Amino acid sequence: MSTEQITAPGAPSPSGGTAARPGPRTRAHAGRGPRSLTTRRAWAFYVFAAPWVLGFLALTAFPLGYALWLSLTNADGLSQNSRFVGLENYREVLTDPETMSSLARTGVFVAITVPLSIAAGLLLAVLVNQPIRARGLFRTLLYLPAIVPPVGAALTFKLIFDRDSGAANGVLDALHVNGVSWLMDPYARWVLVTLTLWGAGNTMIISLAGLQDIPKELHEAARVDGANAWQSFTKITVPMLSPVLFFQVITGIIAAVQSFLPLLISLDPTPRGVTSVPESNYLFMINVFAQYFANGRYGYASAMLWLLFLIIVAITFLVFRLSKGAVFYSVDPEAAKPSRQRTIGGK
Amino acid sequence: MTSLDRRRFLAVSAGTALAATGLSACAGSVDNGTNGSGSGKTTLTVMTVENEWDKKGLKAAEEALGMDLNVIIWDATKLNAMLAAKNPPDVVRGFGATETPYFAARGLMTDLDPYFAKSSVLKPSDLDPVNDVWRYDGKKQGAGPRYGMAKDYSQDSMFWYRTDLFEAAKLDVPGATDPISYDEWLDLGKKLVKRRLGKVKVYGLNATGMGVFPQLMGMTASAGGSLFAEDLATVDFSSPEALKALRWYLDYAKADIGPSVVNPNPDGWDGPTYQANRMAMSCNGYWFGGLIGADPKLAEVSRFAPAPQLGGNRVSSCFGATGFWIPRDAKNKDAAWKFFEWYFAGKPAQDRAASGWGIPSLKSLRPNMPQTNAFQKQAFQVQEQELPHFSVLSFTPYAQQAALEGVLNKVLPGAVKSGTSAGKVADQLNSRMNEALAQGKELVG
């Protein structure tokens, strides 16, 4: 093991002065160049970072680049005669009414499910944050649906809402009410929304963690000042929770735009099955899957995915811009840039 | 030693990643015959359905073959990805009737003629004609090199019915020799369906066991026409024969007497529904008798009938001919052929033939078909009478069945609900399917 003293550049040296670059070295390193320590540190950094970088290059950058290349071809993945088609796929994506309508449907789905999931999660979090008996049990029960594997949940819903043999129509039957084709239009979308909300335990647990971070003193002070429960909730709880809610909005939008698994409620997950999704649930990712594996249009589907990627980036950027002034940070984000401030101040 | 700057580091990392990818691709093309197990035995990668073998069965198969089997559960997306990466399984399960032209036209299948020529076990003279669906000469199905083999088969437009439900409805059962017409079949379905408060309690009929598109192909053929043009590059739903078939299907879906594109069966297939006394007639071939025969009570009330006909041209095709094929880039082709000989002619084939789950694809195994009880005798007799009407209906090489079913699934539900005329529906189907076929044709050339 080296006996080298590790001293950060610019830090006070053991001898009292400020260590000039490079730091002190033992005799073993003498004569190996003035940048030896920097190089060793760089090596250490690169070695530790290498697994992630290699993983990123092989599993993210390469597939992304390959998908970008595919999107410029008419490849079906199996034929030898695919050719470069330039931006033709992108033109077709933007002018294909079916693709655009699946995108619009996805937008509506996001607009419905994201606010509802966050609101439901917040409501549940507030409820299970109350000092009630068996609170832990309620928290567990409400969180359970969120840990059910999505495929299992989807298949369960499929059985519950089947028109001819499902439990939902069984209940209606017992009440002498006509059964409904829940998994077909126009009901299918509402079953999907219900399934999505059924997993609101996820947002509940995040909101609950945020709620528990709010200092009790703030609510006590508000009560002393005469605030009622609603005022306390809207003026203290929500602003203090706004970074958490903002996080849920961003991640919720990204997840909802890419929704695929819940759609298993109305199909079997084979290429043929995917094409039988009812119109109202024919979201963008279902369309992508069908284009890839039912129609064998790898190029076109890749263009669809790149378009989706750009849309997600744009939405994220937009939400960040709109959040300014709406999200309250207990720690000033600007204060998190001391070095820059200092540098500027130093000048 | 010089400092490793970020740019060089990233360049080196990228190079390493690409090299790793390249190396793995190279490794995939090496056929050393001893991959995987480390025991010196060949490991054969077989892509098949989940219930092909249980643990005991898999061990017995490995012992019989003298090789290790690496079983991959069949998955269309995974298969496509493996084929695209030129690293496919050694043996792949598939539907000969609908998949052979697609994969063969893309040069993805191994020509098995040299193997058949050398084999003392699988002789071409012993092959049932159904194996011709695994042939493709570049233009049509049924001729040219053999690319695979059926494990067993059925004539998939034939149907099973429950005598108890016919008795309850006071209806005469269908004849065992002469086929009924599609209109008669629909009429029977309407009379057999049982409803309660908007729900179907007992389906009268399921008209499509193997998908809507092949069924429409068969119906059109029985009316004397063809859905595909001669070059298999276009469909025509507007011909009088195809229009007749389409109109019938729209009527069937509208009548809501059984699973359809408007209300699919949640079970995914007829087995559980039929077994639970919830389906009077099920359009499935001889193979379905394997399920029925395993349940004595069900066997007592089940009977088999010839394929209904839409016109005077008696056709009774096979839409599956499920079997195996060997990808062109498979690493262990000789071992794969050994698997073929064992699976298609050895004990597994003999057991399958005796089980009633399909007609054996070797003529020599046909005597093994079960004929012990009344149910088996009736089914065998009806099946024997149907065999002369078997014919190969060529499928297109330019699209997968899923793509064509996808168009049907997009167009038909709305048409059924809105009552759109069959002529307009035909126009929509022609336009969308022909667009997909044209894209495929451009790629195949």
PDB file of C-alpha atoms in Angstrom, chain B residues 13-169:
ATOM      1  CA  SER B  13     -14.929   3.079 -23.984  1.00  0.00           C
ATOM      2  CA  ALA B  14     -16.870   3.323 -27.216  1.00  0.00           C
ATOM      3  CA  GLY B  15     -14.325   1.154 -28.976  1.00  0.00           C
ATOM      4  CA  THR B  16     -14.504  -1.446 -26.224  1.00  0.00           C
ATOM      5  CA  ALA B  17     -18.294  -1.494 -26.304  1.00  0.00           C
ATOM      6  CA  LEU B  18     -18.414  -1.864 -30.067  1.00  0.00           C
ATOM      7  CA  ALA B  19     -15.712  -4.516 -29.977  1.00  0.00           C
ATOM      8  CA  ALA B  20     -17.677  -6.425 -27.365  1.00  0.00           C
ATOM      9  CA  THR B  21     -20.784  -6.252 -29.545  1.00  0.00           C
ATOM     10  CA  GLY B  22     -18.818  -7.332 -32.586  1.00  0.00           C
ATOM     11  CA  LEU B  23     -17.168 -10.179 -30.744  1.00  0.00           C
ATOM     12  CA  SER B  24     -20.455 -11.521 -29.522  1.00  0.00           C
ATOM     13  CA  ALA B  25     -21.787 -11.415 -33.090  1.00  0.00           C
ATOM     14  CA  CYS B  26     -18.728 -13.280 -34.339  1.00  0.00           C
ATOM     15  CA  ALA B  27     -19.064 -15.877 -31.615  1.00  0.00           C
ATOM     16  CA  GLY B  28     -22.626 -16.440 -32.780  1.00  0.00           C
ATOM     17  CA  SER B  29     -21.487 -17.600 -36.196  1.00  0.00           C
ATOM     18  CA  VAL B  30     -19.063 -20.228 -34.956  1.00  0.00           C
ATOM     19  CA  ASP B  31     -20.402 -23.765 -35.066  1.00  0.00           C
ATOM     20  CA  ASN B  32     -18.290 -25.846 -32.752  1.00  0.00           C
ATOM     21  CA  GLY B  33     -21.074 -28.206 -31.871  1.00  0.00           C
ATOM     22  CA  THR B  34     -20.235 -28.120 -28.189  1.00  0.00           C
ATOM     23  CA  ASN B  35     -21.593 -24.793 -27.119  1.00  0.00           C
ATOM     24  CA  GLY B  36     -23.165 -23.964 -23.867  1.00  0.00           C
ATOM     25  CA  SER B  37     -23.166 -26.939 -21.601  1.00  0.00           C
ATOM     26  CA  GLY B  38     -19.484 -27.257 -20.953  1.00  0.00           C
ATOM     27  CA  SER B  39     -20.025 -31.003 -20.723  1.00  0.00           C
ATOM     28  CA  GLY B  40     -18.877 -31.619 -24.276  1.00  0.00           C
ATOM     29  CA  LYS B  41     -22.442 -32.405 -25.338  1.00  0.00           C
ATOM     30  CA  THR B  42     -24.201 -30.350 -27.979  1.00  0.00           C
ATOM     31  CA  THR B  43     -26.704 -27.858 -26.668  1.00  0.00           C
ATOM     32  CA  LEU B  44     -29.625 -27.435 -28.992  1.00  0.00           C
ATOM     33  CA  THR B  45     -31.611 -24.233 -28.613  1.00  0.00           C
ATOM     34  CA  VAL B  46     -35.284 -24.910 -29.195  1.00  0.00           C
ATOM     35  CA  MET B  47     -37.871 -22.155 -29.314  1.00  0.00           C
ATOM     36  CA  THR B  48     -41.220 -23.687 -28.514  1.00  0.00           C
ATOM     37  CA  VAL B  49     -44.345 -23.228 -26.431  1.00  0.00           C
ATOM     38  CA  GLU B  50     -44.210 -23.297 -22.664  1.00  0.00           C
ATOM     39  CA  ASN B  51     -45.972 -26.619 -22.196  1.00  0.00           C
ATOM     40  CA  GLU B  52     -43.976 -28.556 -24.792  1.00  0.00           C
ATOM     41  CA  TRP B  53     -42.195 -30.520 -22.040  1.00  0.00           C
ATOM     42  CA  ASP B  54     -42.438 -30.620 -18.296  1.00  0.00           C
ATOM     43  CA  LYS B  55     -39.253 -31.112 -16.275  1.00  0.00           C
ATOM     44  CA  LYS B  56     -39.415 -34.899 -16.538  1.00  0.00           C
ATOM     45  CA  GLY B  57     -40.266 -34.789 -20.219  1.00  0.00           C
ATOM     46  CA  LEU B  58     -37.382 -32.447 -20.931  1.00  0.00           C
ATOM     47  CA  LYS B  59     -34.945 -34.759 -19.172  1.00  0.00           C
ATOM     48  CA  ALA B  60     -36.273 -37.733 -21.112  1.00  0.00           C
ATOM     49  CA  ALA B  61     -35.940 -35.769 -24.363  1.00  0.00           C
ATOM     50  CA  GLU B  62     -32.337 -34.870 -23.553  1.00  0.00           C
ATOM     51  CA  GLU B  63     -31.525 -38.486 -22.778  1.00  0.00           C
ATOM     52  CA  ALA B  64     -33.163 -39.722 -25.955  1.00  0.00           C
ATOM     53  CA  LEU B  65     -31.366 -37.173 -28.077  1.00  0.00           C
ATOM     54  CA  GLY B  66     -28.043 -37.334 -26.270  1.00  0.00           C
ATOM     55  CA  MET B  67     -27.853 -33.573 -26.173  1.00  0.00           C
ATOM     56  CA  ASP B  68     -28.817 -30.741 -23.878  1.00  0.00           C
ATOM     57  CA  LEU B  69     -31.886 -28.739 -24.789  1.00  0.00           C
ATOM     58  CA  ASN B  70     -31.953 -25.036 -24.160  1.00  0.00           C
ATOM     59  CA  VAL B  71     -35.670 -24.251 -24.339  1.00  0.00           C
ATOM     60  CA  ILE B  72     -36.726 -20.702 -25.162  1.00  0.00           C
ATOM     61  CA  ILE B  73     -40.408 -19.932 -24.793  1.00  0.00           C
ATOM     62  CA  TRP B  74     -41.874 -18.980 -28.170  1.00  0.00           C
ATOM     63  CA  ASP B  75     -42.362 -15.276 -28.529  1.00  0.00           C
ATOM     64  CA  ALA B  76     -42.821 -13.583 -31.893  1.00  0.00           C
ATOM     65  CA  THR B  77     -40.953 -10.447 -30.877  1.00  0.00           C
ATOM     66  CA  LYS B  78     -38.043 -12.404 -29.462  1.00  0.00           C
ATOM     67  CA  LEU B  79     -37.866 -14.591 -32.557  1.00  0.00           C
ATOM     68  CA  ASN B  80     -37.816 -11.555 -34.844  1.00  0.00           C
ATOM     69  CA  ALA B  81     -35.080  -9.969 -32.749  1.00  0.00           C
ATOM     70  CA  MET B  82     -32.991 -13.158 -32.773  1.00  0.00           C
ATOM     71  CA  LEU B  83     -33.430 -13.584 -36.516  1.00  0.00           C
ATOM     72  CA  ALA B  84     -32.527  -9.939 -37.111  1.00  0.00           C
ATOM     73  CA  ALA B  85     -29.392 -10.353 -34.986  1.00  0.00           C
ATOM     74  CA  LYS B  86     -28.488 -13.482 -36.992  1.00  0.00           C
ATOM     75  CA  ASN B  87     -28.375 -15.420 -33.765  1.00  0.00           C
ATOM     76  CA  PRO B  88     -31.547 -17.519 -34.001  1.00  0.00           C
ATOM     77  CA  PRO B  89     -32.525 -20.671 -32.104  1.00  0.00           C
ATOM     78  CA  ASP B  90     -31.539 -23.950 -33.748  1.00  0.00           C
ATOM     79  CA  VAL B  91     -35.138 -25.097 -34.052  1.00  0.00           C
ATOM     80  CA  VAL B  92     -38.225 -22.893 -34.086  1.00  0.00           C
ATOM     81  CA  ARG B  93     -41.866 -23.796 -33.667  1.00  0.00           C
ATOM     82  CA  GLY B  94     -44.166 -22.186 -36.193  1.00  0.00           C
ATOM     83  CA  PHE B  95     -47.313 -22.294 -38.309  1.00  0.00           C
ATOM     84  CA  GLY B  96     -46.331 -23.744 -41.641  1.00  0.00           C
ATOM     85  CA  ALA B  97     -49.486 -22.577 -43.389  1.00  0.00           C
ATOM     86  CA  THR B  98     -49.096 -18.872 -42.692  1.00  0.00           C
ATOM     87  CA  GLU B  99     -45.400 -18.383 -41.918  1.00  0.00           C
ATOM     88  CA  THR B 100     -43.488 -20.366 -44.520  1.00  0.00           C
ATOM     89  CA  PRO B 101     -43.771 -17.915 -47.461  1.00  0.00           C
ATOM     90  CA  TYR B 102     -42.881 -14.944 -45.238  1.00  0.00           C
ATOM     91  CA  PHE B 103     -39.711 -16.402 -43.722  1.00  0.00           C
ATOM     92  CA  ALA B 104     -38.659 -18.350 -46.819  1.00  0.00           C
ATOM     93  CA  ALA B 105     -38.963 -15.323 -49.103  1.00  0.00           C
ATOM     94  CA  ARG B 106     -36.566 -13.482 -46.801  1.00  0.00           C
ATOM     95  CA  GLY B 107     -34.052 -16.296 -46.933  1.00  0.00           C
ATOM     96  CA  LEU B 108     -34.344 -17.044 -43.234  1.00  0.00           C
ATOM     97  CA  MET B 109     -35.122 -20.774 -43.449  1.00  0.00           C
ATOM     98  CA  THR B 110     -32.893 -23.751 -44.129  1.00  0.00           C
ATOM     99  CA  ASP B 111     -33.714 -25.850 -47.192  1.00  0.00           C
ATOM    100  CA  LEU B 112     -34.291 -29.284 -45.678  1.00  0.00           C
ATOM    101  CA  ASP B 113     -34.423 -31.265 -48.938  1.00  0.00           C
ATOM    102  CA  PRO B 114     -30.834 -32.574 -48.561  1.00  0.00           C
ATOM    103  CA  TYR B 115     -31.648 -33.755 -45.053  1.00  0.00           C
ATOM    104  CA  PHE B 116     -34.862 -35.471 -46.158  1.00  0.00           C
ATOM    105  CA  ALA B 117     -32.975 -37.081 -49.050  1.00  0.00           C
ATOM    106  CA  LYS B 118     -30.447 -38.656 -46.696  1.00  0.00           C
ATOM    107  CA  SER B 119     -32.806 -39.601 -43.879  1.00  0.00           C
ATOM    108  CA  SER B 120     -33.839 -43.174 -43.323  1.00  0.00           C
ATOM    109  CA  VAL B 121     -36.445 -42.043 -40.786  1.00  0.00           C
ATOM    110  CA  LEU B 122     -38.220 -39.120 -42.441  1.00  0.00           C
ATOM    111  CA  LYS B 123     -38.797 -40.197 -46.027  1.00  0.00           C
ATOM    112  CA  PRO B 124     -40.558 -37.851 -48.457  1.00  0.00           C
ATOM    113  CA  SER B 125     -42.779 -40.726 -49.586  1.00  0.00           C
ATOM    114  CA  ASP B 126     -44.082 -41.060 -46.021  1.00  0.00           C
ATOM    115  CA  LEU B 127     -44.901 -37.373 -45.632  1.00  0.00           C
ATOM    116  CA  ASP B 128     -48.561 -36.459 -45.481  1.00  0.00           C
ATOM    117  CA  PRO B 129     -49.464 -33.889 -48.169  1.00  0.00           C
ATOM    118  CA  VAL B 130     -50.057 -31.333 -45.411  1.00  0.00           C
ATOM    119  CA  ASN B 131     -46.307 -30.960 -45.144  1.00  0.00           C
ATOM    120  CA  ASP B 132     -46.465 -29.166 -48.479  1.00  0.00           C
ATOM    121  CA  VAL B 133     -47.573 -26.011 -46.668  1.00  0.00           C
ATOM    122  CA  TRP B 134     -43.957 -25.906 -45.477  1.00  0.00           C
ATOM    123  CA  ARG B 135     -42.768 -25.639 -49.100  1.00  0.00           C
ATOM    124  CA  TYR B 136     -42.290 -22.427 -51.033  1.00  0.00           C
ATOM    125  CA  ASP B 137     -40.752 -22.019 -54.476  1.00  0.00           C
ATOM    126  CA  GLY B 138     -40.400 -18.256 -54.409  1.00  0.00           C
ATOM    127  CA  LYS B 139     -43.775 -17.707 -56.029  1.00  0.00           C
ATOM    128  CA  LYS B 140     -46.281 -20.014 -54.443  1.00  0.00           C
ATOM    129  CA  GLN B 141     -46.752 -22.240 -51.456  1.00  0.00           C
ATOM    130  CA  GLY B 142     -46.959 -26.007 -51.812  1.00  0.00           C
ATOM    131  CA  ALA B 143     -44.060 -26.389 -54.227  1.00  0.00           C
ATOM    132  CA  GLY B 144     -40.303 -25.957 -54.054  1.00  0.00           C
ATOM    133  CA  PRO B 145     -37.920 -26.815 -51.222  1.00  0.00           C
ATOM    134  CA  ARG B 146     -39.170 -28.091 -47.897  1.00  0.00           C
ATOM    135  CA  TYR B 147     -38.401 -25.611 -45.132  1.00  0.00           C
ATOM    136  CA  GLY B 148     -40.055 -27.329 -42.195  1.00  0.00           C
ATOM    137  CA  MET B 149     -42.351 -30.085 -41.131  1.00  0.00           C
ATOM    138  CA  ALA B 150     -45.715 -30.287 -39.402  1.00  0.00           C
ATOM    139  CA  LYS B 151     -45.881 -32.163 -36.108  1.00  0.00           C
ATOM    140  CA  ASP B 152     -49.574 -32.832 -36.756  1.00  0.00           C
ATOM    141  CA  TYR B 153     -52.413 -30.982 -38.388  1.00  0.00           C
ATOM    142  CA  SER B 154     -56.117 -30.481 -38.767  1.00  0.00           C
ATOM    143  CA  GLN B 155     -58.511 -29.162 -41.338  1.00  0.00           C
ATOM    144  CA  ASP B 156     -59.302 -26.073 -39.389  1.00  0.00           C
ATOM    145  CA  SER B 157     -62.721 -25.074 -40.728  1.00  0.00           C
ATOM    146  CA  MET B 158     -64.327 -28.262 -39.442  1.00  0.00           C
ATOM    147  CA  PHE B 159     -66.285 -27.904 -36.234  1.00  0.00           C
ATOM    148  CA  TRP B 160     -67.260 -29.658 -33.029  1.00  0.00           C
ATOM    149  CA  TYR B 161     -70.688 -29.467 -31.477  1.00  0.00           C
ATOM    150  CA  ARG B 162     -72.379 -30.482 -28.249  1.00  0.00           C
ATOM    151  CA  THR B 163     -75.305 -32.855 -28.702  1.00  0.00           C
ATOM    152  CA  ASP B 164     -76.713 -31.961 -25.256  1.00  0.00           C
ATOM    153  CA  LEU B 165     -77.152 -28.310 -26.257  1.00  0.00           C
ATOM    154  CA  PHE B 166     -78.696 -29.333 -29.578  1.00  0.00           C
ATOM    155  CA  GLU B 167     -81.132 -31.580 -27.731  1.00  0.00           C
ATOM    156  CA  ALA B 168     -82.005 -28.821 -25.293  1.00  0.00           C
ATOM    157  CA  ALA B 169     -82.733 -26.500 -28.242  1.00  0.00           C
TER     158      ALA B 169
END
